[in-house]
Amino acid sequence: MTTVHERARPAAEVLEWGRATVDPAMREAVGALPDPVRHIAGYHFGWWDATGQPSEPTGKALRPTLTLLACQAVGGDVEAAVPAAVAVELVHDFSLLHDDVMDGDRTRRHRPTAWTVFGTGPAILTGDVLLTLAVELVAAAGPHARILTSAVLDLLGGQNADTSFEQRDDVTLSECVAMAVGKTGALLRVSCTLGALAGGATPDQVARLGLFGEHLGLAFQHVDDLLGIWGDPAATGKPVHSDLLNRKKSLPVVAALTSGTPAGDELASFYFAQPEFDPARAAALVEQAGGRDWSRERAAQLLRQALDTLNVAAPDTTATGELTALARMAVDRTH
Amino acid sequence: MTTVHERARPAAEVLEWGRATVDPAMREAVGALPDPVRHIAGYHFGWWDATGQPSEPTGKALRPTLTLLACQAVGGDVEAAVPAAVAVELVHDFSLLHDDVMDGDRTRRHRPTAWTVFGTGPAILTGDVLLTLAVELVAAAGPHARILTSAVLDLLGGQNADTSFEQRDDVTLSECVAMAVGKTGALLRVSCTLGALAGGATPDQVARLGLFGEHLGLAFQHVDDLLGIWGDPAATGKPVHSDLLNRKKSLPVVAALTSGTPAGDELASFYFAQPEFDPARAAALVEQAGGRDWSRERAAQLLRQALDTLNVAAPDTTATGELTALARMAVDRTH
């Protein structure tokens, strides 16, 4: 008899399977959209380049794969989860399209962002269409539209808090954590929730798989924030210390700023005030103030909590083993 | 015994009642949003000015009033339609917030547009939140979320077509009508559909009241397009001939361009090509080519069709009389 971990495929293979499983439904849903929205969406997904020539799909397909696996973990047929899996990927893409406009980011996944290629208006409209289409797919598949819209409101609330933090020098650590739970945790939570519901989960399983997703999302954001300061530019595609150059109030930064340590106070003395500063010095101060260790420890702790919750919800299934592999990969990643 | 028309209140009074009826639910839904989204939304509605001082609400509240009356027309209790009425108004506001960003418009309802006051990013995010909240309200009230998302996709499809027309010199009249049905007809249609459903309408009543809304929407767009050329700047708040200055491919313009008349051909000879032209001459050519008369006649014909459909769906109710008054006002308006 093989164990769960022997049957489970490695994370990269699982993600490839997840993408291939949702791809036909994704192409069907998006292919029915009118141009230029269809063309812009496909460009954003990496289906083709700006001229329409076939290209390599971008993105990890983490969210739809979580949906499919959550469905399987509770004994459901994976096909039942495909509409929800497409929907969570579309919500993710909607938020990226709008984020790039809002932040003025010119590069995403090593390609020019959609708004730089097609203009701001068409990129906004394409995001609007993908969000609406996502809710439509979930509403057409069953009674769970409100679960998705509620998660989207949490996601937008997190983005709203993130933006409002830019104007403030008194962000507390709990505000920062709540922002990250909204910005990143809500969509990973609902990816798992909708997959579990599609698979016929019990209410207890739905709640636990949702919590697995939320914990994983927050761990993911801690890792993102660590990479935003100490990530290898060659791997992340971003400049060294990029989050510090942008004065982001990310989790390790706010932990440092609110640490009450001399290093934290020194960081605060110039982080809000000075038009220019040495980002290497700021990075050293975040580390001295304990921000780096805190985020590392929280990421590891959240991963453990996520896996504990997962194993109560759905012990000993192949999908559980694969969700475990995905969760470890999301926290151990270098880009 | 009084007749329907004796009991029916005049249009302006009905709109005031519509606004007052949805206002508490609207303030409850939007008041629960986090700042700055809440503040930006309230500014856009005219609830307060940029500094938070109370102000005069803007907008006609046409769509929510249609929802409430459609509910009453089929014998429903108006309270049942309030969530849907708030939702259609929120979708309308979402589309205005994003339109103003996409078109770069700096003035709306005689006030600076939200993006000029709060920035592009916050205005986009506020629109996203209002759209999501709208679907959430409908999903929470019953099984009709997909009816709303489907209408929003039609609306966005109409906006997408409108934008893509800018790059083209071969737009056909049927494409132009289809665009207007999406851009303006879809939301008026769903305003009536959701109201009828909330009121417990039969499927036949739902379909007919939806058609009433769609016909009214297209008539409304014809009138909008006529005002965009021949409207009184003092009443519309827009410069004279504004749609021609922007080379809009509006209904009367496309009717003229595709008329096969000498005047239409002359208009086509410079409308697409020349960087500057005399808008008064263009307006005269649209009129000579029959575009003005066509839009006037279509608006009148669509109004008759709308009222015929309404009277079959819900004959002899006070709400029918009030819907009639609203429809006449929407077509006879001068701004």
XYZ file of C-alpha atoms in Angstrom:
670
model
C 0.000 0.000 0.000
C 1.356 3.416 -0.986
C 1.150 6.365 1.398
C -0.391 9.730 0.589
C 3.005 11.240 0.023
C 4.034 8.498 -2.373
C 0.923 8.969 -4.471
C 1.069 12.775 -4.418
C 2.704 14.448 -7.405
C 5.347 17.139 -6.835
C 4.142 20.753 -6.689
C 5.356 21.812 -10.146
C 3.595 18.881 -11.752
C 0.412 19.595 -9.799
C 0.386 23.211 -10.955
C 0.858 22.106 -14.551
C -2.096 19.732 -14.137
C -4.173 22.491 -12.554
C -3.508 24.838 -15.430
C -4.269 22.152 -18.038
C -7.503 21.211 -16.244
C -8.930 24.740 -16.223
C -7.491 25.828 -19.568
C -10.345 24.654 -21.860
C -13.033 26.298 -19.688
C -10.929 29.443 -19.351
C -10.460 29.683 -23.117
C -14.141 29.038 -23.684
C -15.233 31.745 -21.231
C -12.718 34.350 -22.368
C -12.920 33.389 -26.049
C -16.594 34.390 -26.050
C -15.764 37.968 -25.010
C -15.847 40.746 -27.607
C -12.615 42.216 -28.927
C -10.540 44.094 -27.893
C -11.328 42.842 -24.364
C -10.726 39.211 -25.432
C -7.397 40.111 -27.004
C -6.227 42.146 -24.000
C -7.215 39.395 -21.549
C -5.363 36.766 -23.601
C -2.311 39.007 -23.757
C -2.416 39.402 -19.985
C -2.653 35.604 -19.518
C 0.306 35.123 -21.879
C -1.817 33.242 -24.428
C -0.462 35.503 -27.166
C 1.733 38.535 -27.588
C 0.508 42.027 -28.495
C 0.290 41.114 -32.176
C -1.662 37.911 -31.491
C 1.213 35.452 -32.005
C 1.027 32.439 -29.633
C 3.081 32.853 -26.481
C 3.891 31.071 -23.228
C 1.173 31.295 -20.555
C 2.320 33.265 -17.524
C 1.369 32.959 -13.878
C 1.499 29.971 -11.566
C -2.197 28.953 -11.621
C -1.921 28.516 -7.839
C -5.459 29.637 -7.042
C -7.362 27.436 -9.516
C -5.186 24.470 -8.526
C -6.137 25.023 -4.882
C -9.798 25.009 -5.915
C -9.477 21.739 -7.837
C -7.537 20.030 -5.051
C -9.883 21.241 -2.303
C -12.712 19.637 -4.277
C -10.820 16.356 -4.608
C -9.714 16.430 -0.967
C -13.349 16.127 0.141
C -14.063 13.370 -2.360
C -15.555 15.467 -5.151
C -15.148 15.054 -8.896
C -12.651 17.615 -10.134
C -14.916 18.628 -13.040
C -17.416 20.032 -10.546
C -14.828 22.572 -9.385
C -13.758 23.853 -12.805
C -16.141 26.864 -12.997
C -15.034 28.054 -9.545
C -11.380 27.429 -10.436
C -11.715 29.574 -13.555
C -13.514 32.218 -11.493
C -10.782 32.604 -8.856
C -8.129 32.860 -11.559
C -10.206 35.547 -13.318
C -10.559 37.492 -10.069
C -6.792 37.274 -9.611
C -6.242 38.549 -13.153
C -8.784 41.342 -12.671
C -6.916 42.499 -9.594
C -3.540 42.383 -11.365
C -4.843 44.347 -14.375
C -6.258 47.082 -12.143
C -3.304 47.054 -9.739
C -0.877 47.669 -12.576
C -2.899 50.703 -13.675
C -3.292 51.985 -10.107
C 0.384 51.527 -9.243
C 1.683 52.599 -12.667
C 3.665 49.338 -12.908
C 5.094 48.848 -16.390
C 6.289 45.209 -16.105
C 4.468 42.076 -14.925
C 5.705 38.494 -15.299
C 8.658 39.819 -17.358
C 6.343 41.397 -19.972
C 5.007 44.941 -20.519
C 1.782 45.372 -18.521
C -1.484 45.472 -20.471
C -2.134 49.174 -19.902
C 1.266 50.106 -21.346
C 0.429 48.139 -24.512
C -3.313 48.809 -24.959
C -3.943 51.971 -22.924
C -5.360 52.657 -19.485
C -9.045 52.668 -20.442
C -9.041 49.306 -22.243
C -7.047 47.716 -19.382
C -9.542 48.989 -16.788
C -12.472 47.759 -18.885
C -10.859 44.338 -19.351
C -10.429 44.040 -15.586
C -14.077 44.978 -15.065
C -15.147 42.307 -17.547
C -12.999 39.575 -15.938
C -14.385 40.377 -12.473
C -17.968 40.285 -13.729
C -17.361 37.106 -15.723
C -15.888 35.444 -12.627
C -19.011 36.128 -10.580
C -21.202 35.081 -13.511
C -19.447 31.693 -13.711
C -19.925 31.032 -10.008
C -23.529 32.256 -10.073
C -24.262 29.976 -13.057
C -22.761 26.948 -11.285
C -24.711 27.203 -8.035
C -25.793 29.348 -5.109
C -22.332 30.567 -4.065
C -21.971 33.936 -5.848
C -22.131 35.802 -2.575
C -19.209 33.851 -1.157
C -17.095 35.073 -4.048
C -18.281 38.694 -3.938
C -17.664 38.767 -0.209
C -14.064 37.622 -0.743
C -13.604 40.195 -3.522
C -14.793 42.915 -1.134
C -12.202 41.695 1.400
C -9.516 41.733 -1.292
C -10.457 45.276 -2.368
C -10.589 46.327 1.282
C -7.024 45.056 1.692
C -5.889 47.000 -1.358
C -7.700 50.061 -0.071
C -5.914 49.764 3.289
C -2.580 49.197 1.554
C -3.034 52.430 -0.424
C -4.195 54.417 2.591
C -1.101 53.265 4.537
C 1.038 55.245 2.086
C -0.222 58.502 3.634
C 0.300 57.380 7.234
C 3.226 57.033 9.639
C 1.277 55.339 12.446
C 0.229 52.002 10.915
C -0.040 49.366 13.635
C 1.099 45.785 13.179
C -2.433 44.474 13.592
C -3.693 46.862 10.891
C -0.893 45.648 8.650
C -1.742 41.993 9.258
C -5.454 42.668 8.641
C -4.536 44.376 5.360
C -2.477 41.354 4.246
C -5.244 38.925 5.240
C -7.590 40.894 2.967
C -5.196 41.542 0.110
C -3.817 38.009 -0.177
C -5.640 35.752 2.263
C -9.193 36.372 1.050
C -8.712 35.052 -2.479
C -6.735 31.981 -1.370
C -9.418 31.342 1.260
C -12.269 31.525 -1.235
C -10.324 29.420 -3.759
C -10.371 26.593 -1.220
C -13.906 27.319 0.038
C -15.462 27.198 -3.422
C -13.545 24.040 -4.314
C -14.706 22.343 -1.110
C -18.323 23.395 -1.749
C -18.148 22.087 -5.320
C -16.908 18.771 -3.927
C -19.814 18.412 -1.535
C -17.853 19.148 1.652
C -19.463 19.282 5.077
C -19.752 22.782 6.626
C -16.860 21.861 8.926
C -14.670 20.891 5.972
C -15.615 24.084 4.113
C -14.614 26.191 7.106
C -11.344 24.337 7.688
C -10.282 24.334 4.044
C -11.076 28.046 3.904
C -8.888 28.598 6.954
C -6.131 26.539 5.329
C -6.291 28.939 2.358
C -6.318 32.035 4.541
C -3.336 30.912 6.637
C -1.488 29.949 3.481
C -2.308 33.350 1.962
C -0.906 35.229 4.934
C 2.222 33.035 4.948
C 2.524 33.730 1.222
C 2.374 37.488 1.872
C 5.090 37.280 4.552
C 7.325 35.510 2.018
C 6.417 38.068 -0.652
C 7.381 40.873 1.691
C 10.689 39.188 2.598
C 11.466 38.764 -1.100
C 10.515 42.419 -1.667
C 13.479 43.371 0.522
C 15.964 40.500 0.357
C 14.921 38.680 -2.822
C 17.502 38.008 -5.522
C 16.800 40.539 -8.320
C 17.691 37.880 -10.909
C 14.961 35.609 -9.513
C 12.268 38.154 -8.615
C 12.736 40.423 -11.643
C 12.571 43.431 -9.292
C 15.398 45.743 -8.202
C 17.188 44.898 -4.948
C 15.383 46.338 -1.889
C 12.507 47.376 -4.173
C 9.844 47.530 -1.440
C 12.075 49.812 0.633
C 12.728 52.135 -2.300
C 8.933 52.383 -2.626
C 8.604 52.854 1.181
C 6.131 50.017 1.363
C 4.617 49.412 4.777
C 5.030 45.684 4.393
C 4.793 43.148 7.228
C 8.515 42.990 8.212
C 8.856 46.774 7.832
C 5.887 47.542 10.086
C 7.105 44.910 12.571
C 10.423 46.754 12.675
C 8.874 50.227 12.851
C 6.633 49.216 15.761
C 9.245 47.090 17.551
C 10.209 49.740 20.090
C 13.884 48.869 19.432
C 16.615 51.454 18.735
C 16.967 50.043 15.212
C 13.211 50.429 14.648
C 13.261 54.004 15.915
C 16.211 54.840 13.671
C 14.360 53.381 10.692
C 11.261 55.446 11.560
C 13.393 58.586 11.801
C 14.040 58.601 8.068
C 11.577 56.159 6.466
C 8.669 58.626 6.443
C 10.583 61.860 6.213
C 13.614 61.821 3.981
C 13.236 62.058 0.204
C 16.289 59.813 -0.251
C 17.951 57.252 1.967
C 20.238 54.243 1.727
C 18.000 51.201 1.187
C 20.776 48.832 2.296
C 20.867 50.674 5.621
C 17.081 50.456 5.901
C 17.208 46.709 5.174
C 19.845 46.242 7.874
C 17.692 48.154 10.373
C 14.559 46.082 9.543
C 16.679 43.000 10.250
C 18.235 44.385 13.456
C 14.796 45.415 14.711
C 13.644 41.826 14.306
C 11.331 42.352 11.311
C 13.021 39.747 9.128
C 13.005 37.021 11.785
C 9.422 37.815 12.723
C 8.158 37.401 9.171
C 10.191 34.207 8.700
C 8.820 32.744 11.914
C 5.271 33.822 11.188
C 5.442 32.296 7.699
C 6.653 28.980 9.129
C 4.060 29.066 11.913
C 1.208 29.917 9.516
C 2.293 27.090 7.223
C 2.135 24.657 10.148
C -1.308 25.957 11.161
C -2.494 25.689 7.564
C -1.312 22.083 7.269
C -2.768 21.127 10.662
C -6.147 22.512 9.594
C -5.897 20.764 6.241
C -5.145 17.434 7.855
C -8.165 17.683 10.114
C -10.410 18.668 7.200
C -9.260 15.954 4.816
C -6.811 13.453 6.295
C -4.969 10.978 4.091
C -6.091 11.827 0.602
C -3.794 12.229 -2.385
C -5.145 15.757 -2.819
C -4.132 16.508 0.796
C -0.592 15.457 -0.048
C -0.625 17.674 -3.112
C -2.085 20.645 -1.234
C 0.730 20.124 1.278
C 3.322 20.172 -1.493
C 1.803 23.344 -2.976
C 1.718 25.051 0.422
C 5.367 24.197 1.095
C 6.373 25.449 -2.340
C 4.484 28.715 -1.859
C 6.357 29.380 1.381
C 9.793 28.082 0.304
C 9.829 29.920 -3.030
C 12.577 32.369 -4.014
C 10.534 34.439 -6.461
C -63.356 56.151 -9.211
C -60.039 57.743 -10.149
C -58.097 56.592 -13.209
C -54.479 55.419 -13.220
C -53.324 58.768 -14.510
C -55.151 60.680 -11.825
C -53.577 58.595 -9.062
C -50.071 58.633 -10.615
C -47.695 61.251 -9.278
C -45.752 63.453 -11.733
C -42.287 62.206 -12.806
C -40.227 64.621 -10.696
C -42.148 63.649 -7.567
C -41.788 59.948 -8.370
C -38.013 60.294 -8.757
C -37.818 62.126 -5.437
C -39.785 59.284 -3.801
C -37.515 56.710 -5.479
C -34.418 58.368 -4.137
C -35.857 58.719 -0.635
C -36.969 55.068 -0.638
C -33.525 53.658 -1.486
C -31.511 56.243 0.423
C -31.404 54.502 3.860
C -30.316 51.150 2.354
C -27.805 52.906 0.115
C -26.296 54.774 3.056
C -26.216 51.594 5.123
C -24.435 49.600 2.403
C -21.953 52.302 1.483
C -21.492 53.535 5.038
C -20.095 50.128 5.996
C -17.263 50.421 3.456
C -13.772 51.289 4.660
C -12.341 54.745 4.057
C -11.242 56.223 1.704
C -13.560 54.187 -0.544
C -16.606 55.218 1.518
C -15.647 58.892 1.338
C -14.986 58.783 -2.425
C -18.272 56.983 -3.107
C -20.205 59.529 -1.021
C -18.472 62.372 -2.847
C -19.446 60.826 -6.171
C -23.089 60.497 -5.036
C -23.057 64.127 -3.911
C -23.630 63.186 -0.270
C -20.739 65.432 0.719
C -18.068 67.567 -0.855
C -14.350 66.704 -0.982
C -13.860 67.928 2.587
C -16.814 65.926 3.927
C -19.266 68.827 4.251
C -22.865 67.804 3.470
C -23.875 68.525 -0.097
C -26.792 68.056 -2.515
C -27.196 64.522 -3.900
C -26.622 64.383 -7.638
C -28.099 62.131 -10.289
C -31.707 61.454 -11.165
C -32.145 58.054 -9.431
C -33.936 56.891 -12.588
C -32.727 53.279 -12.434
C -33.633 52.515 -8.806
C -36.998 54.201 -9.286
C -37.681 51.923 -12.283
C -36.848 48.935 -10.069
C -39.227 50.022 -7.309
C -42.061 50.794 -9.739
C -41.603 47.542 -11.692
C -42.037 45.719 -8.385
C -45.182 47.660 -7.546
C -46.552 47.277 -11.073
C -46.770 43.505 -10.590
C -48.324 43.857 -7.160
C -45.205 43.504 -5.043
C -44.312 45.306 -1.835
C -41.808 48.044 -2.630
C -39.557 47.023 0.262
C -38.806 43.731 -1.497
C -37.208 45.636 -4.376
C -34.954 47.920 -2.326
C -31.788 45.726 -2.456
C -32.053 45.414 -6.248
C -32.790 49.136 -6.560
C -29.657 49.981 -4.586
C -27.705 47.488 -6.705
C -28.655 48.996 -10.072
C -27.798 52.459 -8.819
C -24.406 51.161 -7.593
C -23.721 49.560 -10.982
C -24.582 52.883 -12.639
C -22.204 54.704 -10.289
C -19.464 52.114 -10.850
C -19.723 52.655 -14.590
C -19.630 56.443 -14.240
C -16.573 56.349 -11.964
C -14.659 54.129 -14.397
C -15.927 55.960 -17.503
C -14.666 59.258 -16.182
C -11.194 57.756 -15.673
C -11.215 56.012 -19.047
C -12.432 59.091 -20.942
C -10.394 61.566 -18.895
C -13.571 63.571 -18.166
C -12.985 66.217 -15.511
C -16.590 67.278 -14.808
C -19.672 65.207 -13.959
C -22.998 66.560 -12.728
C -21.416 70.055 -12.542
C -18.711 68.879 -10.087
C -15.070 67.787 -10.482
C -14.994 64.026 -11.181
C -13.791 61.744 -8.393
C -10.491 60.850 -10.069
C -9.537 64.538 -10.389
C -10.108 65.004 -6.656
C -8.853 61.699 -5.193
C -6.587 60.287 -7.896
C -7.008 57.656 -10.582
C -6.172 54.615 -8.439
C -8.643 55.374 -5.638
C -11.396 56.160 -8.180
C -10.827 52.840 -9.980
C -10.837 50.951 -6.679
C -14.040 52.688 -5.560
C -15.711 51.660 -8.808
C -14.573 48.063 -8.289
C -16.027 48.078 -4.790
C -19.392 49.510 -5.884
C -19.720 46.893 -8.648
C -18.894 44.063 -6.258
C -21.193 45.434 -3.573
C -24.030 45.655 -6.111
C -23.729 41.966 -6.999
C -23.373 41.071 -3.320
C -26.648 42.840 -2.483
C -28.536 41.007 -5.225
C -26.921 37.662 -4.344
C -27.852 38.174 -0.683
C -31.486 38.938 -1.565
C -32.155 35.892 -3.751
C -31.084 33.749 -6.670
C -30.777 36.533 -9.256
C -27.080 37.461 -9.150
C -26.475 36.044 -12.596
C -29.184 38.240 -14.109
C -27.288 41.274 -12.852
C -23.808 40.074 -13.905
C -25.160 39.218 -17.339
C -26.490 42.763 -17.735
C -23.187 44.213 -16.501
C -21.363 42.156 -19.142
C -23.729 43.610 -21.764
C -23.079 47.106 -20.444
C -19.302 46.586 -20.534
C -19.614 45.045 -24.002
C -21.393 48.206 -25.149
C -18.655 50.391 -23.690
C -16.045 48.165 -25.312
C -17.758 48.545 -28.703
C -18.087 52.302 -28.207
C -14.334 52.566 -27.589
C -13.416 50.312 -30.504
C -15.589 52.453 -32.836
C -13.159 55.321 -32.274
C -10.557 53.512 -34.372
C -12.942 52.633 -37.201
C -14.486 54.440 -40.186
C -16.820 51.592 -41.218
C -19.211 51.267 -38.262
C -22.598 50.044 -39.492
C -25.887 51.324 -38.139
C -26.788 47.914 -36.726
C -23.453 47.747 -34.881
C -24.123 51.217 -33.508
C -27.624 50.272 -32.334
C -26.296 47.065 -30.731
C -23.663 49.129 -28.912
C -26.319 51.522 -27.558
C -28.569 48.633 -26.493
C -25.628 47.287 -24.458
C -24.310 50.576 -23.123
C -27.653 52.049 -22.042
C -30.380 49.456 -22.614
C -28.916 46.626 -20.525
C -28.931 48.446 -17.202
C -32.417 49.920 -17.700
C -33.613 46.448 -18.735
C -32.187 44.749 -15.638
C -33.479 47.545 -13.386
C -36.988 46.579 -14.460
C -36.317 42.827 -14.553
C -35.002 42.708 -10.993
C -37.851 44.867 -9.730
C -40.398 42.609 -11.396
C -38.744 39.493 -9.962
C -38.696 41.028 -6.476
C -42.420 41.722 -6.853
C -43.229 38.106 -7.711
C -43.940 38.717 -11.393
C -44.835 35.915 -13.809
C -42.115 34.994 -16.353
C -44.162 36.807 -19.005
C -44.284 39.982 -16.902
C -40.552 39.751 -16.182
C -39.781 39.497 -19.908
C -42.133 42.334 -20.869
C -40.984 44.705 -18.145
C -37.380 43.948 -19.146
C -38.235 44.802 -22.731
C -39.925 48.002 -21.561
C -36.627 48.939 -19.870
C -34.535 48.035 -22.904
C -36.718 50.017 -25.338
C -36.702 52.941 -22.941
C -32.921 52.695 -22.650
C -32.414 52.823 -26.390
C -34.862 55.734 -26.704
C -32.924 57.444 -23.901
C -29.676 56.984 -25.836
C -31.175 58.476 -29.006
C -32.188 61.523 -26.983
C -28.744 61.658 -25.359
C -27.115 61.610 -28.764
C -29.421 64.338 -30.093
C -28.598 66.494 -27.057
C -24.894 65.769 -27.617
C -25.185 67.642 -30.927
C -28.098 70.060 -30.600
C -28.514 70.338 -26.832
C -28.491 73.759 -25.190
C -25.078 74.128 -23.508
C -26.724 75.997 -20.618
C -28.968 72.971 -19.942
C -26.575 70.104 -20.701
C -23.453 71.641 -19.158
C -21.524 70.547 -22.255
C -20.134 72.699 -25.078
C -22.289 73.111 -28.176
C -21.811 70.250 -30.682
C -19.661 68.451 -28.089
C -20.172 64.950 -29.530
C -19.088 66.184 -32.968
C -15.974 67.845 -31.578
C -15.124 64.447 -30.032
C -16.023 62.705 -33.329
C -18.393 60.400 -31.526
C -19.972 57.725 -33.662
C -23.340 58.304 -32.045
C -26.669 57.064 -33.417
C -27.643 60.117 -35.529
C -24.068 60.508 -36.768
C -23.767 56.896 -37.918
C -27.242 57.100 -39.451
C -26.029 60.092 -41.472
C -22.668 58.537 -42.384
C -24.357 55.368 -43.661
C -27.302 57.147 -45.320
C -25.871 57.034 -48.868
C -26.927 60.680 -49.273
C -24.653 63.424 -50.659
C -24.723 65.106 -47.227
C -23.669 61.842 -45.535
C -20.836 61.344 -47.997
C -19.643 64.908 -47.484
C -19.684 64.371 -43.702
C -17.687 61.141 -44.112
C -15.134 62.950 -46.293
C -13.861 64.983 -43.344
C -15.245 63.350 -40.139
C -12.577 60.634 -40.003
C -9.738 62.432 -41.719
C -9.382 66.090 -40.897
C -7.777 67.166 -37.631
C -10.073 70.225 -37.505
C -13.446 70.952 -39.001
C -16.436 73.227 -38.494
C -18.772 71.409 -36.079
C -21.710 73.590 -37.133
C -21.241 72.376 -40.703
C -21.029 68.772 -39.483
C -24.249 69.228 -37.491
C -25.979 70.648 -40.576
C -24.820 67.667 -42.651
C -26.049 65.150 -40.037
C -29.424 66.888 -40.218
C -29.489 67.060 -44.057
C -28.549 63.388 -44.260
C -31.571 62.544 -42.122
C -29.710 61.550 -38.938
C -31.561 63.992 -36.722
C -35.021 63.016 -37.940
C -34.166 59.329 -37.731
C -33.108 59.525 -34.092
C -36.164 61.654 -33.224
C -38.480 59.179 -34.913
C -36.770 56.147 -33.415
C -36.941 57.679 -29.926
C -40.682 58.306 -30.326
C -41.276 54.855 -31.790
C -39.259 53.120 -29.052
C -41.186 55.058 -26.412
C -44.478 53.843 -27.922
C -43.188 50.246 -28.033
C -41.985 50.531 -24.434
C -45.372 51.812 -23.258
C -47.282 49.188 -25.254
C -45.183 46.448 -23.665
C -45.634 47.983 -20.229
C -49.392 48.137 -20.607
C -49.587 44.470 -21.541
C -47.326 43.479 -18.622
C -49.116 45.513 -15.977
C -52.275 47.258 -17.154
C -54.029 49.857 -15.014
C -51.838 50.124 -11.949
C -50.707 53.365 -10.381
C -47.113 52.220 -10.874
C -47.829 51.767 -14.586
C -48.967 55.362 -14.764
C -45.827 56.477 -12.960
C -43.554 54.371 -15.174
C -45.280 56.016 -18.132
C -44.589 59.456 -16.708
C -40.933 58.571 -16.116
C -40.547 57.166 -19.615
C -42.066 60.286 -21.188
C -39.821 62.514 -19.107
C -36.699 60.515 -20.076
C -37.493 61.011 -23.771
C -38.757 64.605 -23.597
C -35.875 65.901 -21.479
C -33.616 68.739 -22.574
C -30.553 67.738 -20.550
